[in-house]
Coordinates of C-alpha atoms in Angstrom, one line a residue:
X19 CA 75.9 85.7 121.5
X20 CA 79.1 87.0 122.1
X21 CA 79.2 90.9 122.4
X22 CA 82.2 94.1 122.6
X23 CA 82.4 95.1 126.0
X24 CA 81.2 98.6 126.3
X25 CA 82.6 101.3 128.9
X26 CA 80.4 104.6 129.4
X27 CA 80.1 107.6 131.4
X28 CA 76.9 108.3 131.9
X29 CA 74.0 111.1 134.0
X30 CA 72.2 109.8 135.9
X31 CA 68.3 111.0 134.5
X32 CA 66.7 114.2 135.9
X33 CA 62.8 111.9 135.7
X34 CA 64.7 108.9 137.4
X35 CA 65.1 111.4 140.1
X36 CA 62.3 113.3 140.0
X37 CA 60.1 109.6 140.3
X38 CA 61.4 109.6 143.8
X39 CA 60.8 113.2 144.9
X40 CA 64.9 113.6 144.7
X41 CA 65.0 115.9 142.6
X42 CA 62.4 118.5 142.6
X43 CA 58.7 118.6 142.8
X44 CA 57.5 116.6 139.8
X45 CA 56.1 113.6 140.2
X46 CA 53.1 111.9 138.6
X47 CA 50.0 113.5 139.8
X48 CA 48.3 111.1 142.2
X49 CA 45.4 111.5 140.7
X50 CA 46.7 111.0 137.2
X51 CA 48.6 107.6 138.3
X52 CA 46.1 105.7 140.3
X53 CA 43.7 106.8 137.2
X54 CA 46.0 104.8 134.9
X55 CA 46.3 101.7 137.0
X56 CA 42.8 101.4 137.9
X57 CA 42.1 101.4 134.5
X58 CA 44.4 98.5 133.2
X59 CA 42.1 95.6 134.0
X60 CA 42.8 92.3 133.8
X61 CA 39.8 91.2 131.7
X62 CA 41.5 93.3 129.4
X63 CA 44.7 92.3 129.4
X64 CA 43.6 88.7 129.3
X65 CA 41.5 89.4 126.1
X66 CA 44.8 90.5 124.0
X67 CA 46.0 87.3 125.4
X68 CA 43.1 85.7 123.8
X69 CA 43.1 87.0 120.3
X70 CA 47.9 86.3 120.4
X71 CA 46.3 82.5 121.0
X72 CA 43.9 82.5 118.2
X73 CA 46.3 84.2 116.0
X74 CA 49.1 81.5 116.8
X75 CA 46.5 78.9 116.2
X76 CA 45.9 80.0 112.7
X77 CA 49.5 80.3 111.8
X78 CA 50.9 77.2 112.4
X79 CA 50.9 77.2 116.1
X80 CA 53.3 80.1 116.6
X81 CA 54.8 83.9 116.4
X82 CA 57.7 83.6 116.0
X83 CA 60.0 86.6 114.7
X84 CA 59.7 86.0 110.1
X85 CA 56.7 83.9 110.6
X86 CA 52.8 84.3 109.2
X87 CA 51.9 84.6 113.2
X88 CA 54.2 87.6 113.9
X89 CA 53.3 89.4 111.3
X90 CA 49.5 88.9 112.3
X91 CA 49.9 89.7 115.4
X92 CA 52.1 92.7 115.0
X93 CA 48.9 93.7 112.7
X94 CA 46.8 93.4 115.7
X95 CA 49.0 95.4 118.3
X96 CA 49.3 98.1 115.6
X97 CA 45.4 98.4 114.9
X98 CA 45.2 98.7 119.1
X99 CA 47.5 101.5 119.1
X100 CA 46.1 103.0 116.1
X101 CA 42.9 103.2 117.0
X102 CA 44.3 104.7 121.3
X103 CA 46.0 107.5 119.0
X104 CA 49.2 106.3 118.8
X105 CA 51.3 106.4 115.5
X106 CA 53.5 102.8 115.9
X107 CA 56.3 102.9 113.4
X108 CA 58.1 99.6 112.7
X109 CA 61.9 99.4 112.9
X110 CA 63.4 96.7 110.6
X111 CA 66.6 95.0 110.7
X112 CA 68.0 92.4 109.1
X113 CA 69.1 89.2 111.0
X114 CA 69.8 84.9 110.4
X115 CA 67.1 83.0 111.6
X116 CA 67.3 79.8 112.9
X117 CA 64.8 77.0 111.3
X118 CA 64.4 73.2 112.3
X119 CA 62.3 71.4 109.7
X120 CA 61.7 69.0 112.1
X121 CA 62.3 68.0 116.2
X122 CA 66.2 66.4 117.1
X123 CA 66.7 63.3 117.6
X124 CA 69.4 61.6 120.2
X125 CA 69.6 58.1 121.2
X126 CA 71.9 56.0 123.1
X127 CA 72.8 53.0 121.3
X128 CA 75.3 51.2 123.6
X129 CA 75.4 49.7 126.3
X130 CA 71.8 50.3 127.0
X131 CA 69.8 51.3 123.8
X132 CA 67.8 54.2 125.0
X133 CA 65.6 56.8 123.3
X134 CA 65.9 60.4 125.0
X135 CA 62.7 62.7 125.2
X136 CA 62.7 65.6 122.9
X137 CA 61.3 68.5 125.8
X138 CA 61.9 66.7 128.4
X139 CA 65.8 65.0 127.8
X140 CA 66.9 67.5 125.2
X141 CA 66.4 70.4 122.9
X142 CA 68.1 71.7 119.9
X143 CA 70.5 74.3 120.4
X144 CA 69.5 77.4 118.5
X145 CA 72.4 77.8 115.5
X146 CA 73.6 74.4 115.5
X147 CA 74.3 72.6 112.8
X148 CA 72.9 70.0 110.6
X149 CA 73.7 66.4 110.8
X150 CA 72.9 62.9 111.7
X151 CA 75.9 61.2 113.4
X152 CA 76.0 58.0 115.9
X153 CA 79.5 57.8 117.5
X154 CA 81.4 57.2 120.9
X155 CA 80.7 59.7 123.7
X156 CA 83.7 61.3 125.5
X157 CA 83.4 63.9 128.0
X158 CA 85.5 67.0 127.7
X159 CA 86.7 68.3 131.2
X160 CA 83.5 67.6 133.7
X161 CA 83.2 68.1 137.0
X162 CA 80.5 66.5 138.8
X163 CA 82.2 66.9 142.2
X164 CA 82.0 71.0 142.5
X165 CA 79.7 71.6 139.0
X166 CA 80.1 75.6 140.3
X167 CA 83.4 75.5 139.3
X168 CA 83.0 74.0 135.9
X169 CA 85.2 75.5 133.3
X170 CA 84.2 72.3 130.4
X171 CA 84.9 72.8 126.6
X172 CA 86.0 76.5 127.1
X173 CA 89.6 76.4 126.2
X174 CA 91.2 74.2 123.3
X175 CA 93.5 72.2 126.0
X176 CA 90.3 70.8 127.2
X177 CA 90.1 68.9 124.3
X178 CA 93.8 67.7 124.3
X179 CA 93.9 64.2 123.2
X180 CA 90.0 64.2 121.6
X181 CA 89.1 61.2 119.7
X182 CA 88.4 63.0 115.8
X183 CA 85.1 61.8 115.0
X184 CA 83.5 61.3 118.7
X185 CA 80.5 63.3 120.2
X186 CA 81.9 65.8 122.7
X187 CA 80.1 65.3 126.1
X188 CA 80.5 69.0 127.4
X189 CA 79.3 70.7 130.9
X190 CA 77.3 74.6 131.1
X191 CA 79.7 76.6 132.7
X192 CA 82.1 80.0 132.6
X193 CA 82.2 81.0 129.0
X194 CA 79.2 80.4 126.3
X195 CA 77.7 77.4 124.4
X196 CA 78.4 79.2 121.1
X197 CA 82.5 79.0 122.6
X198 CA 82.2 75.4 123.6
X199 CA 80.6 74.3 120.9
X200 CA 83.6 76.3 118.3
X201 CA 86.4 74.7 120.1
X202 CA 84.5 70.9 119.9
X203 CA 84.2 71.5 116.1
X204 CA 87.7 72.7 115.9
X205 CA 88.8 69.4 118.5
X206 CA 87.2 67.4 115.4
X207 CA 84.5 66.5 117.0
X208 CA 81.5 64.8 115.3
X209 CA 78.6 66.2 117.1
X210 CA 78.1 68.2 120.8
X211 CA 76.1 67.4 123.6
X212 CA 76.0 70.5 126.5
X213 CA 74.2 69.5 129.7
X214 CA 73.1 71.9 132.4
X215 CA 75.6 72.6 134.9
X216 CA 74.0 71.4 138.6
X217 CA 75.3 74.1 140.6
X218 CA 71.9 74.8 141.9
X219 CA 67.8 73.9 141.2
X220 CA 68.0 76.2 137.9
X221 CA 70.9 74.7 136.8
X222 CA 69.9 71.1 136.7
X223 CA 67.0 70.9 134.4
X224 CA 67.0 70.8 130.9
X225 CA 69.1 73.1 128.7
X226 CA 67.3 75.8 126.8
X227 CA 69.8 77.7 125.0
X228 CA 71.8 79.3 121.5
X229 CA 74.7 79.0 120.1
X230 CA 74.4 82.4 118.6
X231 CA 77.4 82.1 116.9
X232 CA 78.0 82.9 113.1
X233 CA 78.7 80.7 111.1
X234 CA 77.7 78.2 113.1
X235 CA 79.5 75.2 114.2
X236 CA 79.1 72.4 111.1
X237 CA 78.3 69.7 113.4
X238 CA 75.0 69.0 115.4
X239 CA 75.0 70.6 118.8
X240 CA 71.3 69.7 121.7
X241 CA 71.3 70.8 125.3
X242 CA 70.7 68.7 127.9
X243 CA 69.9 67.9 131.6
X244 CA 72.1 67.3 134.1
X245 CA 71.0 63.9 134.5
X246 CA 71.5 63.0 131.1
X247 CA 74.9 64.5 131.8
X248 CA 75.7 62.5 134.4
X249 CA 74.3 58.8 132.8
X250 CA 76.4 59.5 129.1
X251 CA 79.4 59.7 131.5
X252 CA 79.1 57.1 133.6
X253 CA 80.5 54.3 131.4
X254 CA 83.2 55.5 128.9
X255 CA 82.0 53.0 126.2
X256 CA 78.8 55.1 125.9
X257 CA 77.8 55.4 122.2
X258 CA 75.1 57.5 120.7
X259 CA 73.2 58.9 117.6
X260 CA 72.5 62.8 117.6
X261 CA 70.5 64.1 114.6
X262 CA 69.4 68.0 113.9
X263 CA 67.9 69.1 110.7
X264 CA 67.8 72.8 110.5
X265 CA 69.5 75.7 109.0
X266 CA 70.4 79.6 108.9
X267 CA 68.7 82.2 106.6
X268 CA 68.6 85.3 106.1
X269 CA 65.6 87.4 107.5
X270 CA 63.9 90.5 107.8
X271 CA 61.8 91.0 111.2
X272 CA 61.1 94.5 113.0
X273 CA 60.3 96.0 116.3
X274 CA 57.2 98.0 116.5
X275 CA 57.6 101.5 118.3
X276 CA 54.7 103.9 119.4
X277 CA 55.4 107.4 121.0
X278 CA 53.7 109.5 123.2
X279 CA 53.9 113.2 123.7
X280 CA 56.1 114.6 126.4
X281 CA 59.7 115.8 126.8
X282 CA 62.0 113.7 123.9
X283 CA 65.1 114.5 126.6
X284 CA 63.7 112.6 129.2
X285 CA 62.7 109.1 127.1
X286 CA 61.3 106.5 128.9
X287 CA 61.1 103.4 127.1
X288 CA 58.8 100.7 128.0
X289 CA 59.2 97.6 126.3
X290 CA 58.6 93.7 126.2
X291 CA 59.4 91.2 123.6
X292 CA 57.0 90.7 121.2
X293 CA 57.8 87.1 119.3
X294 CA 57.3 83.6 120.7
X295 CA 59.7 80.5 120.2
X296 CA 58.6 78.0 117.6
X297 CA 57.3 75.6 120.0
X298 CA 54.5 77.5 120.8
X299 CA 52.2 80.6 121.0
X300 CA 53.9 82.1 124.0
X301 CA 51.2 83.4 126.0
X302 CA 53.1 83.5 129.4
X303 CA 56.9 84.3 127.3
X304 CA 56.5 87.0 126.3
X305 CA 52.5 87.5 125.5
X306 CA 51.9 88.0 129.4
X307 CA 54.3 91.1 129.1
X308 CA 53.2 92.5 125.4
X309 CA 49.5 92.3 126.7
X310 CA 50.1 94.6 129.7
X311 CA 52.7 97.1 128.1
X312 CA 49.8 97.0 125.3
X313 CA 46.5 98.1 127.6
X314 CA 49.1 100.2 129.7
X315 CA 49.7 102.3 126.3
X316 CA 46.1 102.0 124.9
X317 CA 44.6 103.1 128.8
X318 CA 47.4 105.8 129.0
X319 CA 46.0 107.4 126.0
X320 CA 42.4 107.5 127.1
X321 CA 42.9 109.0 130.6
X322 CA 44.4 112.0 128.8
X323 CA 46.6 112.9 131.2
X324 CA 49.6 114.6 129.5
X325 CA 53.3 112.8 129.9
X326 CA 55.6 116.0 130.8
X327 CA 58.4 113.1 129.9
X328 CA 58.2 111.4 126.4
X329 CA 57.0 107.5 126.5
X330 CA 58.2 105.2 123.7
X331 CA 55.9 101.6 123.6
X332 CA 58.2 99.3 122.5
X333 CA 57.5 95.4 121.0
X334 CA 60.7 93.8 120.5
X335 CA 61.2 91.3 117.7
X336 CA 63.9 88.3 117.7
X337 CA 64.2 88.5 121.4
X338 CA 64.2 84.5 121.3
X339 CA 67.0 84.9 118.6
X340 CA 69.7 86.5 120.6
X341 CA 67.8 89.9 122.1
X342 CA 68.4 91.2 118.5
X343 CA 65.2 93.6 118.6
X344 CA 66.5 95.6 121.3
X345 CA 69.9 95.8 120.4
X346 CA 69.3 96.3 117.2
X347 CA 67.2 99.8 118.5
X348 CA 70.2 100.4 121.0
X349 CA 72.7 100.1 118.0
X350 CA 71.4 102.9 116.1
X351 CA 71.0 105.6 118.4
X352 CA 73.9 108.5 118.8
X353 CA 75.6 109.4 121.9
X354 CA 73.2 112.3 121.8
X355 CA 70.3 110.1 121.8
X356 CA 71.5 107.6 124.4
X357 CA 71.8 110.4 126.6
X358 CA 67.8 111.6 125.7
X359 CA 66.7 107.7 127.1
X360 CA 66.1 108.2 131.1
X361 CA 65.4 104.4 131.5
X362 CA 64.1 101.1 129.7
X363 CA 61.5 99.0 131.9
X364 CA 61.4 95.5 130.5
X365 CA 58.2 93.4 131.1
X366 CA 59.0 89.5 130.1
X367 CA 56.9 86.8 131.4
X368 CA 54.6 88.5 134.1
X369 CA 52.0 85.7 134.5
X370 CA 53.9 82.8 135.4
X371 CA 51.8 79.9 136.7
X372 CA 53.3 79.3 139.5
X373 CA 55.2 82.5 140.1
X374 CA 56.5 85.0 141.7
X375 CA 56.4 89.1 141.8
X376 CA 60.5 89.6 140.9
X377 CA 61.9 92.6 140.7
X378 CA 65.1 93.7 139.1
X379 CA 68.1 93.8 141.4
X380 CA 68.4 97.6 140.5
X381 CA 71.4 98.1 143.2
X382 CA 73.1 94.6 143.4
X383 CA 72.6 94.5 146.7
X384 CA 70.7 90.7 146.5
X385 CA 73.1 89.1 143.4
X386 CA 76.4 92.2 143.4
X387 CA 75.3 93.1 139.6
X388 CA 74.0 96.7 139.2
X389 CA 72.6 98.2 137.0
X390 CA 73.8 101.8 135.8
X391 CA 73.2 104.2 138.0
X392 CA 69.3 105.2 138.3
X393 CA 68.5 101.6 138.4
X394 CA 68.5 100.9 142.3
X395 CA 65.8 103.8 142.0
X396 CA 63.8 102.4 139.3
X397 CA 63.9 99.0 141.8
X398 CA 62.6 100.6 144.6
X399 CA 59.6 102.3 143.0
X400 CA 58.8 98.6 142.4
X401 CA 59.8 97.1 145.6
X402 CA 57.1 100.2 147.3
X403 CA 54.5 100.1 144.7
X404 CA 54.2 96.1 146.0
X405 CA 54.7 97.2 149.3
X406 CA 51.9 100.1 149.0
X407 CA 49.2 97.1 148.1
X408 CA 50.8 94.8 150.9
X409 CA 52.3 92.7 148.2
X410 CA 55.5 90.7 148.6
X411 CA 58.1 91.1 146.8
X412 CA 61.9 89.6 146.0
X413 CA 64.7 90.3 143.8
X414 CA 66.1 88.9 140.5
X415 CA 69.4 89.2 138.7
X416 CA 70.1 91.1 135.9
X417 CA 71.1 88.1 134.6
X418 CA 71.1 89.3 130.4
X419 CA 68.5 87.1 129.2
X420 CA 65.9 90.0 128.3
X421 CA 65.6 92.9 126.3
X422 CA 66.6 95.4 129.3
X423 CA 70.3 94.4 128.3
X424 CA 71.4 96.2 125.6
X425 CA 70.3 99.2 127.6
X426 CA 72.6 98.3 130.2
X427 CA 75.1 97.7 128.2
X428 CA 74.9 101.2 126.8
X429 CA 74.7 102.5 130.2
X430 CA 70.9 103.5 130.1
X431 CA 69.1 102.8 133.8
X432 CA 66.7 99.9 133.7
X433 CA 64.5 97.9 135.2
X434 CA 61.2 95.6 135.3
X435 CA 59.3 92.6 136.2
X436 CA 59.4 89.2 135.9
X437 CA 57.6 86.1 137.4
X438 CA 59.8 83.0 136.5
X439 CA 60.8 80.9 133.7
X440 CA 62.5 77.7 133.9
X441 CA 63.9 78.1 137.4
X442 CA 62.6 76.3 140.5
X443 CA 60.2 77.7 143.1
X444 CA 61.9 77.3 146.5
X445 CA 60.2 76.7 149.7
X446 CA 60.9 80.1 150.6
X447 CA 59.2 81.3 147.5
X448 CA 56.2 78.9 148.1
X449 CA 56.2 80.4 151.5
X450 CA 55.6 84.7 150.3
X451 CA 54.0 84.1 147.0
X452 CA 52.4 80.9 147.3
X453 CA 52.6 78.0 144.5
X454 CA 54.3 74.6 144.8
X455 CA 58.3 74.6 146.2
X456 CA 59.8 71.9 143.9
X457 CA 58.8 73.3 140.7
X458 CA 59.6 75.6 137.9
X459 CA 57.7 79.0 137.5
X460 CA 56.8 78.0 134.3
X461 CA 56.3 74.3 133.6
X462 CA 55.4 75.4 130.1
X463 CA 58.2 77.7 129.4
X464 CA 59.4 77.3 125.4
X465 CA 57.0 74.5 125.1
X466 CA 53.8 74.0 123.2
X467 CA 51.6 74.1 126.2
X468 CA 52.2 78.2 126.8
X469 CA 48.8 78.5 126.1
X470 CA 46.1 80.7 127.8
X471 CA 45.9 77.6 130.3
X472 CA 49.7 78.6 131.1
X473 CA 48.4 82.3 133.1
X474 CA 48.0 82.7 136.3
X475 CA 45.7 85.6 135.7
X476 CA 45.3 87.2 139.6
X477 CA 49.6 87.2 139.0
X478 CA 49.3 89.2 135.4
X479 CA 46.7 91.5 137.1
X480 CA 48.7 92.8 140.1
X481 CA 52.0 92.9 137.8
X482 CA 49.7 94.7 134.8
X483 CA 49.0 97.1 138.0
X484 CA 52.5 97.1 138.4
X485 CA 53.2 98.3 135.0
X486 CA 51.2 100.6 135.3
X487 CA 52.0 102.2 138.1
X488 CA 55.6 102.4 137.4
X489 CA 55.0 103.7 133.7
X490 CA 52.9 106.7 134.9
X491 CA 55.6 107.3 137.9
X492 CA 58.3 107.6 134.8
X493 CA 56.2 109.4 132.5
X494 CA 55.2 111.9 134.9
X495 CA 51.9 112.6 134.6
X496 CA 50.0 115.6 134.6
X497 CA 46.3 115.9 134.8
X498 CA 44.7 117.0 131.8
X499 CA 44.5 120.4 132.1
X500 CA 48.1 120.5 133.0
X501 CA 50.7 122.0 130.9
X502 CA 52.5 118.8 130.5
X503 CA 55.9 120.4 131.0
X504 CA 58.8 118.6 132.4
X505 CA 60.0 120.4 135.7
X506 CA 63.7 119.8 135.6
X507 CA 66.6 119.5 133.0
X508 CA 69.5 118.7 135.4
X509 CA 71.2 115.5 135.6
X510 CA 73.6 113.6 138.0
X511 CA 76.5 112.2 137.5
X512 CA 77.5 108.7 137.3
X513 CA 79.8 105.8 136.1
X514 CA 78.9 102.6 135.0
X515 CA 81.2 99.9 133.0
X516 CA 79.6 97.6 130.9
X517 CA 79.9 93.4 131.0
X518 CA 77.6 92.8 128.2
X519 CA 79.7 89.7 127.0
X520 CA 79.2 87.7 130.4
X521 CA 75.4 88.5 130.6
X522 CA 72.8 85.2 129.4
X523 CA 69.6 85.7 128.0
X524 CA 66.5 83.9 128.5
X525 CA 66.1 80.4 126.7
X526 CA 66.8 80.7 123.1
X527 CA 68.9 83.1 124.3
X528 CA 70.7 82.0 126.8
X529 CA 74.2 81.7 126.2
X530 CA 76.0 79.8 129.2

């Protein structure tokens, strides 16, 4: 999805400061935060996992955002919070929901007659549209020599000379798949293959990604691997058949918001996407990370320690659309309420099976993208939390493809966890975190098999500990009998422009 560029000046938060012992004295009462952590237990974070299975199971296998199984299971994080105190409010917005009434189909039928694996080959690109077409192949502009440098099907020269009626053979790359698959429409073209770029482990498996782009392009658009890149261009008389049946309605889905008491300047919001992709009940993306933001809220409210700053629980809906939940929240607060938001931490996909404990490149000193200012802080209460338990820990890009953002984009701090998606596991990885080098974090990822077999569960415990360390550093505890007052109003000053247009997000999401 294509998005304005945003430029804001922005303070850098008094509780972003204070976390750190930079600003003042407050900080969450020792006491108060191991409290909090020690009573987010796995068991119990595993047993919310257990009942956003059963729930998928008896609603068609899924919860997605509009569907029977989101709405049941939004019933079932409410009735949690309900009965921990909390009051969760939902926040609806309207959006255009992609549906596929059944799997694509693509084929080659000359020279060799092949039949690609749905999953494995291909997917469907998210927005594309509906057809059935078998025609010549041609590739637009592809660069298999230095795939980094791959500017394919991003500019309307690149499809100078393009046979009306042939399937556009088109290489990830530089602008978004929504772009290249708008200029292959308007180039004539009959239907759109994209295949990963190959610039790298994580960019040669198999595409995952959306269009988001409205209206659509007309024509059927599926995302490929690099392989299957490489074998349609080989021979120029390449022919094949690429089907999608699907379409774009208008839908109604919500976020689900639950506040504690505390200080409404000094807002820390901690969130994690709350739907699922179609494929699947999404226990690892994103039920690893609603589970743990969910016992984090329901055990915060039993220690009854008092948050001096306030804490908004946040389950994001249509993240797998776009990050349309989050947005959607970002895009109706003020200038005045922007400012009232200290930070966002964003939990998505913290039980990857064979993972690793990432943490947000807050600075940019491992990838050169910052966040706004106050987000090297909230990295390196991370980085010595894990440090603290003698943990490893490593870095990971804000890359866009989660809910954190919009936030960013608005020039809100942020910051979180993650423990792999589709992405390889290097030797070096395999090395600190253990696991098998060779091999994505999640095998599972967007597939039917993220199921409770898809968890590494001693992972999701010391990132649930994680969670809850960081939310009680933020929230700034105070033991019960404390007054729960916030111990300083002053802010810092900082710049940060926004890129939001350039930014990817995860799988259905991502856009490039």
């Amino acid at each position: 999805m294509k998005h304005q560029r945003t430029t804001r000046t922005v303070a850098v938060s008094a509780v972003v400061l204070l976390a750190l012992g930079l600003g003042g004295t407050a900080q969450a009462a020792p006491n108060s935060a191991e409290k909090l952590q020690k009573a987010v237990k796995t068991d119990n974070v595993v047993e919310h996992l257990e009942e956003l299975q059963d729930i998928a199971e008896a609603n068609g296998g899924n919860r997605a955002s509009g569907s029977p199984g989101y709405e049941a299971a939004a019933q079932y994080v409410e009735k949690q919070l309900r009965k921990a105190g909390y009051d969760p409010q939902r926040q609806y917005f309207d959006y255009q929901q992609f549906v596929e009434h059944s799997p694509s189909e693509l084929q080659q039928t000359s020279p060799v007659a092949t039949t690609y694996e749905h999953g494995t080959d291909f997917l469907t690109m998210e927005y594309s549209g509906t057809g059935d077409v078998t025609a010549a192949v041609t590739a637009v502009d592809v660069n298999f020599t230095d795939p980094a440098a791959s500017t394919s099907g991003c500019e309307a020269a690149d499809f100078a000379g393009f046979p009306v009626g042939n399937i556009a053979l088109i290489q990830r790359g530089t602008c978004t798949f929504g772009e290249k698959a708008q200029e292959a429409a308007a180039a004539g073209a009959a239907g759109v293959i994209i295949f990963n770029q190959g610039n790298g482990e994580d960019r040669s498996g198999l595409l995952n990604g959306t269009l988001a782009a409205v209206p659509n392009p007309a024509v059927p658009v599926v995302g490929g691997t690099y392989a299957l890149g490489q074998e349609l261009a080989a021979d120029p008389a390449t022919e094949v058949r690429v089907a999608v049946d699907a379409e774009v309605v208008d839908s109604t889905t919500f976020n689900i918001l639950a506040d504690t008491k505390g200080n409404a300047d000094e807002t820390v919001v901690v969130g994690a996407h709350f739907d699922s992709v179609a494929e699947g009940a999404g226990i690892n993306d994103n039920g690893s990370g609603t589970a743990a933001t969910l016992e984090t809220a329901i055990q915060l409210a039993k220690t009854k320690a008092k948050p001096a700053n306030r804490v908004r629980f946040a389950f994001w809906g249509a993240e797998e659309s776009g990050l349309l939940g989050s947005e959607y929240y970002v895009s109706q607060l003020s200038d005045e309420e922007i400012a009232q938001h200290a930070l966002n931490l964003n939990f998505d996909m913290v039980g990857s099976p064979n993972g690793g404990r990432f943490v947000y490149d807050g600075d940019g000193s491992a990838f050169g993208q910052a966040g706004p200012e106050g987000s090297a802080e909230i990295e390196k209460v991370f980085a010595d939390y894990f440090a603290s338990e003698g943990l490893a820990s490593a870095e990971t890009d804000f890359s866009g493809r989660s809910d954190y953002a919009p936030f960013i984009a608005a020039g809100i701090p942020a910051g979180g966890l993650f423990t792999g998606a589709e992405g390889i596991k290097t030797k070096e990885e395999a090395a600190i975190f253990g696991g098998t080098a060779g091999k994505a974090y999640d095998p599972c990822y967007h597939t039917a098999c993220d199921d409770l077999t898809n968890i590494d569960e001693k992972l999701l415990g010391q990132m649930s500990d994680a969670v809850a360390h960081a939310t009680a550093t933020f929230a700034d505890l105070q033991p019960h009998k404390g007054n729960g007052k916030g111990h300083h109003k002053g802010k810092g000053k900082g710049h940060h422009k926004g890129n939001h247009d350039q930014w990817e997000h995860k799988g259905h999401g991502e856009q490039r």
